[in-house]
Amino acid sequence: MKISTKGRYGLTIMMELAAKFGEGPTSLKSIAERNQLSEHYLEQLVAPLRNAGLVKSIRGAYGGYILSKEPESITSGDIIRILEGPISPVDFTEEDDPAKRQLWLRIRDSIAEVLDSTTLADLISFEDEGKPDSYMFYI
C-alpha cells in the first residue's frame, strides 16, 4: 500500500491544526507557505476532512480551520481512510489462494493497527531520540 500525496498532505494539514489547537483558526495559506505546498491543493483536501467532521471552517478576515475534536481523539487512520479510502494492500478476489489471502489480511490489519493507534497528539509530540545528531569523522 502506498499513501499518495492526498494522504500525506492531508496529514500535514491536520498536524498543523493540531499544533495550533485551542489557539484559534489557522489559514490554509499559512500551512501552504510553511510546508511549501499548493494552497489550491490543500483546499481540495480539506473539503472531505470538513465533510467528515474532523475540521470546522471559520469565516472572516481572521478565519481558517480548526480541529473539531481534540488531537488525542483523531487518529492518522481516520485521516487516511477519509482521503485514501479503505486500507488494503491488494484487491481481494475469490480466486486467491487461501494462504495468500490470509497474508494480505494480516498485512492490512497490521497497517490499520499502526494507523489507528497513532493520534495527532502522538505525531505533533514526536521526538526522534534514536537518530544520531551527526556523524563525526576523525583522521
Tab-separated table of N, CA, C and O in Angstrom, residues 38-99:
chain	number	residue	atom	x	y	z
A	38	SER	N	0.956	23.628	-2.336
A	38	SER	CA	-0.014	24.428	-3.078
A	38	SER	C	-1.250	24.675	-2.219
A	38	SER	O	-1.898	23.728	-1.751
A	39	GLU	N	-1.587	25.945	-2.040
A	39	GLU	CA	-2.782	26.286	-1.256
A	39	GLU	C	-4.031	25.731	-1.935
A	39	GLU	O	-4.946	25.239	-1.273
A	40	HIS	N	-4.069	25.809	-3.264
A	40	HIS	CA	-5.221	25.303	-4.020
A	40	HIS	C	-5.419	23.805	-3.770
A	40	HIS	O	-6.547	23.339	-3.586
A	41	TYR	N	-4.322	23.044	-3.746
A	41	TYR	CA	-4.410	21.606	-3.497
A	41	TYR	C	-4.887	21.340	-2.070
A	41	TYR	O	-5.713	20.463	-1.834
A	42	LEU	N	-4.410	22.110	-1.110
A	42	LEU	CA	-4.842	21.928	0.275
A	42	LEU	C	-6.332	22.214	0.427
A	42	LEU	O	-7.016	21.553	1.215
A	43	GLU	N	-6.852	23.175	-0.341
A	43	GLU	CA	-8.289	23.474	-0.305
A	43	GLU	C	-9.098	22.262	-0.748
A	43	GLU	O	-10.166	21.977	-0.184
A	44	GLN	N	-8.595	21.538	-1.750
A	44	GLN	CA	-9.286	20.336	-2.217
A	44	GLN	C	-9.250	19.224	-1.165
A	44	GLN	O	-10.197	18.444	-1.056
A	45	LEU	N	-8.172	19.174	-0.403
A	45	LEU	CA	-8.031	18.110	0.604
A	45	LEU	C	-8.827	18.393	1.867
A	45	LEU	O	-9.283	17.461	2.533
A	46	VAL	N	-8.979	19.650	2.220
A	46	VAL	CA	-9.649	19.978	3.479
A	46	VAL	C	-11.170	19.771	3.373
A	46	VAL	O	-11.826	19.514	4.383
A	47	ALA	N	-11.718	19.820	2.164
A	47	ALA	CA	-13.167	19.648	1.995
A	47	ALA	C	-13.662	18.297	2.510
A	47	ALA	O	-14.617	18.252	3.304
A	48	PRO	N	-13.057	17.163	2.112
A	48	PRO	CA	-13.542	15.894	2.672
A	48	PRO	C	-13.308	15.772	4.180
A	48	PRO	O	-14.089	15.132	4.879
A	49	LEU	N	-12.249	16.395	4.683
A	49	LEU	CA	-11.996	16.372	6.134
A	49	LEU	C	-13.077	17.154	6.871
A	49	LEU	O	-13.518	16.765	7.947
A	50	ARG	N	-13.516	18.260	6.273
A	50	ARG	CA	-14.606	19.054	6.852
A	50	ARG	C	-15.924	18.275	6.770
A	50	ARG	O	-16.682	18.218	7.744
A	51	ASN	N	-16.194	17.671	5.599
A	51	ASN	CA	-17.428	16.898	5.426
A	51	ASN	C	-17.503	15.715	6.383
A	51	ASN	O	-18.594	15.324	6.794
A	52	ALA	N	-16.362	15.162	6.739
A	52	ALA	CA	-16.317	14.026	7.669
A	52	ALA	C	-16.398	14.478	9.125
A	52	ALA	O	-16.458	13.655	10.027
A	53	GLY	N	-16.360	15.794	9.357
A	53	GLY	CA	-16.492	16.304	10.714
A	53	GLY	C	-15.199	16.371	11.506
A	53	GLY	O	-15.237	16.536	12.718
A	54	LEU	N	-14.043	16.261	10.837
A	54	LEU	CA	-12.778	16.346	11.565
A	54	LEU	C	-12.301	17.783	11.733
A	54	LEU	O	-11.561	18.076	12.670
A	55	VAL	N	-12.685	18.668	10.814
A	55	VAL	CA	-12.308	20.077	10.914
A	55	VAL	C	-13.541	20.950	10.739
A	55	VAL	O	-14.540	20.530	10.152
A	56	LYS	N	-13.450	22.161	11.266
A	56	LYS	CA	-14.502	23.171	11.092
A	56	LYS	C	-13.877	24.383	10.417
A	56	LYS	O	-12.724	24.719	10.691
A	57	SER	N	-14.652	25.012	9.560
A	57	SER	CA	-14.154	26.231	8.924
A	57	SER	C	-14.722	27.440	9.650
A	57	SER	O	-15.879	27.439	10.075
A	58	ILE	N	-13.893	28.451	9.803
A	58	ILE	CA	-14.274	29.704	10.444
A	58	ILE	C	-14.153	30.798	9.374
A	58	ILE	O	-13.084	30.974	8.798
A	59	ARG	N	-15.241	31.496	9.128
A	59	ARG	CA	-15.235	32.536	8.102
A	59	ARG	C	-14.732	33.857	8.665
A	59	ARG	O	-14.704	34.065	9.866
A	60	GLY	N	-14.352	34.733	7.750
A	60	GLY	CA	-13.968	36.083	8.147
A	60	GLY	C	-12.504	36.372	7.900
A	60	GLY	O	-11.732	35.514	7.469
A	61	ALA	N	-12.138	37.615	8.193
A	61	ALA	CA	-10.772	38.087	7.946
A	61	ALA	C	-9.737	37.270	8.719
A	61	ALA	O	-8.633	37.049	8.244
A	62	TYR	N	-10.079	36.856	9.904
A	62	TYR	CA	-9.150	36.064	10.717
A	62	TYR	C	-9.597	34.610	10.778
A	62	TYR	O	-9.322	33.918	11.747
A	63	GLY	N	-10.261	34.169	9.730
A	63	GLY	CA	-10.797	32.814	9.669
A	63	GLY	C	-9.755	31.796	9.276
A	63	GLY	O	-8.569	32.089	9.139
A	64	GLY	N	-10.232	30.599	9.084
A	64	GLY	CA	-9.367	29.486	8.722
A	64	GLY	C	-10.024	28.198	9.164
A	64	GLY	O	-11.251	28.076	9.130
A	65	TYR	N	-9.221	27.272	9.613
A	65	TYR	CA	-9.731	25.970	10.029
A	65	TYR	C	-9.250	25.619	11.425
A	65	TYR	O	-8.168	26.039	11.843
A	66	ILE	N	-10.089	24.873	12.129
A	66	ILE	CA	-9.744	24.344	13.450
A	66	ILE	C	-10.164	22.878	13.498
A	66	ILE	O	-11.037	22.451	12.736
A	67	LEU	N	-9.541	22.117	14.364
A	67	LEU	CA	-9.969	20.733	14.580
A	67	LEU	C	-11.318	20.744	15.283
A	67	LEU	O	-11.565	21.587	16.150
A	68	SER	N	-12.178	19.811	14.934
A	68	SER	CA	-13.485	19.741	15.592
A	68	SER	C	-13.431	18.914	16.880
A	68	SER	O	-14.368	18.930	17.664
A	69	LYS	N	-12.313	18.189	17.088
A	69	LYS	CA	-12.109	17.386	18.302
A	69	LYS	C	-10.673	17.568	18.764
A	69	LYS	O	-9.844	18.109	18.054
A	70	GLU	N	-10.377	17.093	19.951
A	70	GLU	CA	-9.023	17.179	20.494
A	70	GLU	C	-8.072	16.326	19.661
A	70	GLU	O	-8.473	15.288	19.140
A	71	PRO	N	-6.804	16.741	19.553
A	71	PRO	CA	-5.819	15.962	18.792
A	71	PRO	C	-5.665	14.525	19.298
A	71	PRO	O	-5.326	13.630	18.522
A	72	GLU	N	-5.946	14.292	20.575
A	72	GLU	CA	-5.839	12.938	21.143
A	72	GLU	C	-6.930	12.002	20.628
A	72	GLU	O	-6.797	10.784	20.741
A	73	SER	N	-8.010	12.558	20.083
A	73	SER	CA	-9.127	11.707	19.661
A	73	SER	C	-9.222	11.536	18.144
A	73	SER	O	-10.151	10.895	17.658
A	74	ILE	N	-8.267	12.069	17.409
A	74	ILE	CA	-8.245	11.888	15.949
A	74	ILE	C	-7.014	11.062	15.606
A	74	ILE	O	-5.896	11.426	15.960
A	75	THR	N	-7.232	9.930	14.933
A	75	THR	CA	-6.104	9.067	14.569
A	75	THR	C	-5.668	9.312	13.127
A	75	THR	O	-6.439	9.834	12.311
A	76	SER	N	-4.450	8.902	12.841
A	76	SER	CA	-3.978	9.001	11.466
A	76	SER	C	-4.815	8.086	10.567
A	76	SER	O	-5.024	8.389	9.396
A	77	GLY	N	-5.335	6.998	11.114
A	77	GLY	CA	-6.219	6.115	10.357
A	77	GLY	C	-7.493	6.814	9.919
A	77	GLY	O	-7.978	6.604	8.798
A	78	ASP	N	-8.059	7.652	10.794
A	78	ASP	CA	-9.254	8.431	10.437
A	78	ASP	C	-8.980	9.275	9.194
A	78	ASP	O	-9.768	9.308	8.251
A	79	ILE	N	-7.852	9.947	9.208
A	79	ILE	CA	-7.492	10.881	8.135
A	79	ILE	C	-7.197	10.126	6.836
A	79	ILE	O	-7.706	10.486	5.769
A	80	ILE	N	-6.395	9.077	6.925
A	80	ILE	CA	-6.005	8.319	5.732
A	80	ILE	C	-7.218	7.668	5.083
A	80	ILE	O	-7.363	7.693	3.856
A	81	ARG	N	-8.128	7.122	5.866
A	81	ARG	CA	-9.324	6.483	5.293
A	81	ARG	C	-10.215	7.508	4.576
A	81	ARG	O	-10.798	7.195	3.544
A	82	ILE	N	-10.325	8.701	5.141
A	82	ILE	CA	-11.146	9.737	4.502
A	82	ILE	C	-10.547	10.140	3.161
A	82	ILE	O	-11.258	10.287	2.167
A	83	LEU	N	-9.235	10.316	3.115
A	83	LEU	CA	-8.590	10.828	1.908
A	83	LEU	C	-8.179	9.744	0.913
A	83	LEU	O	-8.143	9.997	-0.293
A	84	GLU	N	-7.862	8.551	1.398
A	84	GLU	CA	-7.349	7.495	0.528
A	84	GLU	C	-8.349	6.368	0.285
A	84	GLU	O	-8.169	5.581	-0.631
A	85	GLY	N	-9.353	6.256	1.140
A	85	GLY	CA	-10.278	5.141	1.025
A	85	GLY	C	-9.856	4.001	1.944
A	85	GLY	O	-8.997	4.173	2.806
A	86	PRO	N	-10.447	2.822	1.744
A	86	PRO	CA	-10.138	1.686	2.616
A	86	PRO	C	-8.660	1.308	2.570
A	86	PRO	O	-8.003	1.465	1.545
A	87	ILE	N	-8.181	0.811	3.692
A	87	ILE	CA	-6.787	0.386	3.793
A	87	ILE	C	-6.702	-1.070	3.350
A	87	ILE	O	-7.245	-1.953	4.009
A	88	SER	N	-6.060	-1.299	2.210
A	88	SER	CA	-5.905	-2.656	1.716
A	88	SER	C	-4.702	-2.713	0.789
A	88	SER	O	-4.611	-1.920	-0.143
A	89	PRO	N	-3.771	-3.647	1.037
A	89	PRO	CA	-2.581	-3.730	0.184
A	89	PRO	C	-2.887	-4.263	-1.219
A	89	PRO	O	-2.194	-3.961	-2.162
A	90	VAL	N	-3.939	-5.090	-1.353
A	90	VAL	CA	-4.320	-5.642	-2.652
A	90	VAL	C	-5.841	-5.725	-2.726
A	90	VAL	O	-6.521	-5.708	-1.707
A	91	ASP	N	-6.352	-5.834	-3.952
A	91	ASP	CA	-7.778	-6.109	-4.135
A	91	ASP	C	-7.983	-7.604	-4.015
A	91	ASP	O	-7.299	-8.393	-4.670
A	92	PHE	N	-8.910	-7.992	-3.166
A	92	PHE	CA	-9.152	-9.413	-2.942
A	92	PHE	C	-10.059	-9.972	-4.033
A	92	PHE	O	-11.005	-9.323	-4.459
A	93	THR	N	-9.751	-11.179	-4.469
A	93	THR	CA	-10.608	-11.883	-5.417
A	93	THR	C	-10.904	-13.261	-4.850
A	93	THR	O	-10.192	-13.775	-3.996
A	94	GLU	N	-11.949	-13.843	-5.359
A	94	GLU	CA	-12.340	-15.178	-4.907
A	94	GLU	C	-11.308	-16.227	-5.325
A	94	GLU	O	-11.220	-17.289	-4.744
A	95	GLU	N	-10.517	-15.927	-6.366
A	95	GLU	CA	-9.553	-16.893	-6.874
A	95	GLU	C	-8.290	-16.988	-6.014
A	95	GLU	O	-7.502	-17.896	-6.193
A	96	ASP	N	-8.073	-16.033	-5.132
A	96	ASP	CA	-6.841	-16.022	-4.344
A	96	ASP	C	-6.675	-17.297	-3.535
A	96	ASP	O	-7.623	-17.817	-2.942
A	97	ASP	N	-5.464	-17.757	-3.512
A	97	ASP	CA	-5.081	-18.882	-2.683
A	97	ASP	C	-5.348	-18.490	-1.222
A	97	ASP	O	-5.049	-17.362	-0.820
A	98	PRO	N	-5.904	-19.386	-0.409
A	98	PRO	CA	-6.215	-19.043	0.984
A	98	PRO	C	-5.001	-18.558	1.780
A	98	PRO	O	-5.124	-17.674	2.618
A	99	ALA	N	-3.822	-19.110	1.513
A	99	ALA	CA	-2.617	-18.685	2.234
A	99	ALA	C	-2.259	-17.242	1.876
A	99	ALA	O	-1.928	-16.440	2.755
